Amino acid sequence: MLGQLDRAAFDIEAMASGVSGAVSIGVVSSVAPTLLPGAIALFKSSTPQASVSVSEGHFVELFPRLESGALDIVIARTWQPQELPGIDQKTLFSEPIVVVAGRNHPLAQKHDLTWPDVANCPWIFPQANSVARKALDALFAANGLTPPANTIASLSLTLNLELMRAMPALGLMPQRLAQIQSTRGEIATLPLDTRGLLSEVRCFCRADQIEQNGALSLFMKCLEQKTEELKTIP
């Protein structure tokens, strides 16, 4: 694996010669802080003259911008993935989504929770028209429950942490970020099975763009290298 990473770094250095231009990235908030900082840092160190712009949102609002050419690439968690005409897809990595609560939440120290125990709690959910929200509704239905009515729709991880500090709300978070915040004493992860909910992360780009856009091709190399590093870090 280390040899593969060394070769990838060599490829990136070779590709970076003379590359300029711009890359516009659309990303869901649950992926952005885990994957993008390292990939963008590697990209900018390889080609300082190229520019990067990042737009956060959910897949339903980002995908039309990819189709129109306003975005070069979209990185999102998938649920019931399907083929999209004219769009190349690549699976980057898998990471569980977990249920979290503020450290002072009444359920934070419970070890035998079931989904009915949390159905009537306040929840911080994704936006109503998002893929993630549909997946969550399906998860509650699979557990024989009606989706919670007491909800707050928010995509902001920073806001969600503050909300869980201010009120007894439950939320969802990628496992890596949940572990970091738990170590800091900010939240607790609840022992609930999310059944692989939204665990697969994919990137999407128009099939004709990678060969035409040198900056995008280089960024994809950087993204692939950082993805491999994520897979090797426990």
Coordinates of C-alpha atoms in Angstrom, one line a residue:
M1 CA 0.0 0.0 0.0
L2 CA 2.8 2.4 0.8
G3 CA 4.4 1.6 -2.5
Q4 CA 1.1 2.4 -4.3
L5 CA 0.9 5.7 -2.5
D6 CA 4.5 6.6 -3.5
R7 CA 3.6 5.9 -7.1
A8 CA 0.5 7.9 -6.9
A9 CA 2.5 10.9 -5.5
F10 CA 4.9 10.5 -8.4
D11 CA 2.0 10.5 -10.9
I12 CA 0.6 13.6 -9.3
E13 CA 4.0 15.4 -9.5
A14 CA 4.3 14.5 -13.1
M15 CA 0.8 15.5 -14.0
A16 CA 1.1 18.9 -12.2
S17 CA 3.6 20.2 -14.6
G18 CA 2.0 23.1 -16.4
V19 CA -1.5 22.5 -15.1
S20 CA -3.6 25.5 -14.4
G21 CA -7.3 26.3 -14.6
A22 CA -10.0 25.7 -12.0
V23 CA -12.0 22.9 -10.3
S24 CA -15.4 23.4 -8.9
I25 CA -16.5 20.8 -6.3
G26 CA -19.9 20.1 -4.9
V27 CA -20.0 18.0 -1.7
V28 CA -22.4 16.9 1.0
S29 CA -21.5 18.2 4.5
S30 CA -21.0 14.7 6.0
V31 CA -18.1 14.1 3.6
A32 CA -16.5 17.5 3.3
P33 CA -14.5 17.7 6.5
T34 CA -13.2 14.1 6.2
L35 CA -12.0 13.9 2.7
L36 CA -11.6 17.4 1.1
P37 CA -9.0 19.1 3.3
G38 CA -6.3 16.6 2.5
A39 CA -7.2 16.3 -1.2
I40 CA -7.3 20.1 -1.7
A41 CA -4.1 20.6 0.2
L42 CA -2.3 18.0 -2.0
F43 CA -3.8 19.6 -5.2
K44 CA -2.8 23.1 -4.3
S45 CA 0.7 22.1 -3.3
S46 CA 1.0 20.4 -6.7
T47 CA -0.3 23.2 -8.8
P48 CA -0.6 26.5 -6.8
Q49 CA -1.8 28.4 -9.9
A50 CA -5.0 26.4 -10.2
S51 CA -8.1 27.5 -8.3
V52 CA -10.6 25.5 -6.3
S53 CA -14.1 26.4 -5.3
V54 CA -16.3 24.3 -3.0
S55 CA -20.1 24.3 -2.7
E56 CA -21.8 22.3 0.1
G57 CA -25.4 21.1 -0.3
H58 CA -27.3 17.9 -0.7
F59 CA -27.2 15.7 -3.9
V60 CA -30.6 16.7 -5.2
E61 CA -29.5 20.4 -5.5
L62 CA -25.9 19.7 -6.5
F63 CA -26.6 17.3 -9.3
P64 CA -28.3 19.7 -11.7
R65 CA -25.3 22.0 -11.3
L66 CA -23.1 19.1 -12.3
E67 CA -25.2 18.4 -15.4
S68 CA -25.2 22.1 -16.4
G69 CA -21.4 22.4 -16.1
A70 CA -21.5 24.7 -13.1
L71 CA -19.7 22.0 -11.1
D72 CA -17.0 19.7 -12.3
I73 CA -17.4 17.0 -9.7
V74 CA -19.9 16.1 -7.0
I75 CA -19.0 13.9 -3.9
A76 CA -21.9 12.5 -2.0
R77 CA -23.2 9.6 0.0
T78 CA -25.4 7.3 -2.0
W79 CA -28.7 5.4 -1.3
Q80 CA -30.1 3.0 -3.8
P81 CA -27.5 4.1 -6.4
Q82 CA -28.4 3.9 -10.1
E83 CA -26.8 4.6 -13.5
L84 CA -27.0 8.3 -14.6
P85 CA -26.7 9.0 -18.3
G86 CA -23.5 10.8 -19.3
I87 CA -22.2 10.7 -15.7
D88 CA -19.2 8.6 -14.5
Q89 CA -19.4 7.3 -11.0
K90 CA -16.6 6.1 -8.7
T91 CA -16.9 4.6 -5.3
L92 CA -14.4 6.3 -3.0
F93 CA -14.9 4.6 0.4
S94 CA -17.5 3.3 2.8
E95 CA -18.0 4.7 6.3
P96 CA -21.0 4.1 8.7
I97 CA -23.4 6.8 9.7
V98 CA -24.1 6.6 13.5
V99 CA -26.7 8.1 15.7
V100 CA -25.3 10.7 18.2
A101 CA -26.5 12.8 21.1
G102 CA -25.1 15.5 23.3
R103 CA -23.0 14.2 26.2
N104 CA -25.8 15.3 28.7
H105 CA -28.7 13.7 26.8
P106 CA -30.7 11.3 29.0
L107 CA -30.0 8.5 26.5
A108 CA -26.3 9.1 26.2
Q109 CA -25.3 6.4 28.8
K110 CA -27.9 3.8 27.7
H111 CA -26.4 0.6 26.3
D112 CA -29.6 -1.3 25.3
L113 CA -31.4 1.2 23.2
T114 CA -33.9 0.2 20.4
W115 CA -35.3 2.4 17.7
P116 CA -38.7 2.7 19.4
D117 CA -36.9 4.3 22.3
V118 CA -35.8 7.2 20.1
A119 CA -38.7 7.6 17.8
N120 CA -40.3 10.4 19.8
C121 CA -37.1 12.4 20.6
P122 CA -36.3 15.7 18.8
W123 CA -34.1 14.9 15.8
I124 CA -31.8 16.9 13.6
F125 CA -32.5 15.7 10.1
P126 CA -31.3 16.5 6.6
Q127 CA -33.4 18.7 4.3
A128 CA -36.9 17.3 3.4
N129 CA -36.2 16.8 -0.3
S130 CA -32.7 15.3 0.1
V131 CA -31.6 11.7 -0.7
A132 CA -30.4 11.4 2.9
R133 CA -33.9 12.3 4.3
K134 CA -35.6 9.7 2.1
A135 CA -33.1 7.1 3.3
L136 CA -33.8 8.0 6.9
D137 CA -37.5 7.8 6.4
A138 CA -37.0 4.3 4.9
L139 CA -34.8 3.3 7.9
F140 CA -37.5 4.2 10.4
A141 CA -40.1 2.4 8.2
A142 CA -37.9 -0.7 8.1
N143 CA -37.9 -0.6 12.0
G144 CA -41.7 -0.5 11.9
L145 CA -41.9 3.2 12.9
T146 CA -43.3 6.4 11.5
P147 CA -40.5 9.0 10.9
P148 CA -40.2 11.5 13.8
A149 CA -42.4 14.6 13.6
N150 CA -40.3 16.7 16.0
T151 CA -37.4 17.6 13.7
I152 CA -35.0 20.4 12.8
A153 CA -33.6 20.4 9.2
S154 CA -30.0 21.4 9.1
L155 CA -26.9 20.5 7.0
S156 CA -24.4 22.3 9.2
L157 CA -22.3 20.1 11.3
T158 CA -21.2 23.0 13.5
L159 CA -24.8 24.1 14.1
N160 CA -25.9 20.5 14.8
L161 CA -23.2 20.2 17.5
E162 CA -24.4 23.4 19.2
L163 CA -28.0 22.3 18.9
M164 CA -27.2 19.0 20.6
R165 CA -25.4 21.0 23.3
A166 CA -28.4 23.3 23.8
M167 CA -31.3 20.8 23.7
P168 CA -31.9 17.0 24.0
A169 CA -31.9 16.4 20.2
L170 CA -30.5 13.4 18.4
G171 CA -28.6 13.6 15.1
L172 CA -26.5 11.6 12.6
M173 CA -22.8 11.8 11.9
P174 CA -20.1 10.0 10.0
Q175 CA -18.3 7.5 12.3
R176 CA -14.9 9.2 12.0
L177 CA -16.3 12.6 13.0
A178 CA -18.4 11.1 15.8
Q179 CA -15.2 9.4 17.2
I180 CA -13.4 12.7 17.2
Q181 CA -16.2 14.7 18.8
S182 CA -16.7 11.9 21.4
T183 CA -13.0 12.0 22.3
R184 CA -13.4 15.7 22.9
G185 CA -16.4 15.0 25.2
E186 CA -18.9 16.8 23.0
I187 CA -21.2 13.9 22.1
A188 CA -22.0 10.3 22.7
T189 CA -22.7 7.6 20.0
L190 CA -25.8 5.6 20.6
P191 CA -25.9 1.8 20.1
L192 CA -28.4 1.8 17.3
D193 CA -28.0 -0.2 14.1
T194 CA -28.2 2.1 11.1
R195 CA -28.1 -0.9 8.6
G196 CA -25.4 0.6 6.4
L197 CA -27.4 3.8 5.9
L198 CA -25.7 6.1 3.4
S199 CA -22.3 4.5 4.1
E200 CA -21.1 4.5 0.5
V201 CA -19.3 7.7 -0.7
R202 CA -19.1 8.2 -4.5
C203 CA -17.8 10.9 -6.8
F204 CA -19.8 11.9 -9.9
C205 CA -18.5 13.8 -12.9
R206 CA -19.5 14.2 -16.5
A207 CA -18.0 11.5 -18.7
D208 CA -16.4 13.9 -21.1
Q209 CA -14.7 16.3 -18.6
I210 CA -11.8 14.5 -17.1
E211 CA -9.8 14.2 -20.4
Q212 CA -10.7 17.8 -21.3
N213 CA -9.9 19.5 -18.0
G214 CA -6.3 19.0 -16.8
A215 CA -7.0 20.5 -13.4
L216 CA -10.0 18.2 -12.8
S217 CA -7.8 15.2 -13.9
L218 CA -5.1 16.2 -11.4
F219 CA -7.7 16.8 -8.6
M220 CA -9.1 13.3 -9.2
K221 CA -5.6 11.9 -8.7
C222 CA -5.3 13.8 -5.5
L223 CA -8.7 12.6 -4.4
E224 CA -7.8 9.0 -5.1
Q225 CA -4.6 9.2 -3.1
K226 CA -6.3 10.7 -0.1
T227 CA -9.0 8.1 -0.3
E228 CA -6.4 5.4 -0.2
E229 CA -4.9 7.0 2.9
L230 CA -8.3 7.1 4.6
K231 CA -8.7 3.4 4.0
T232 CA -5.4 2.6 5.7
I233 CA -6.0 4.7 8.8
P234 CA -8.1 2.9 11.5

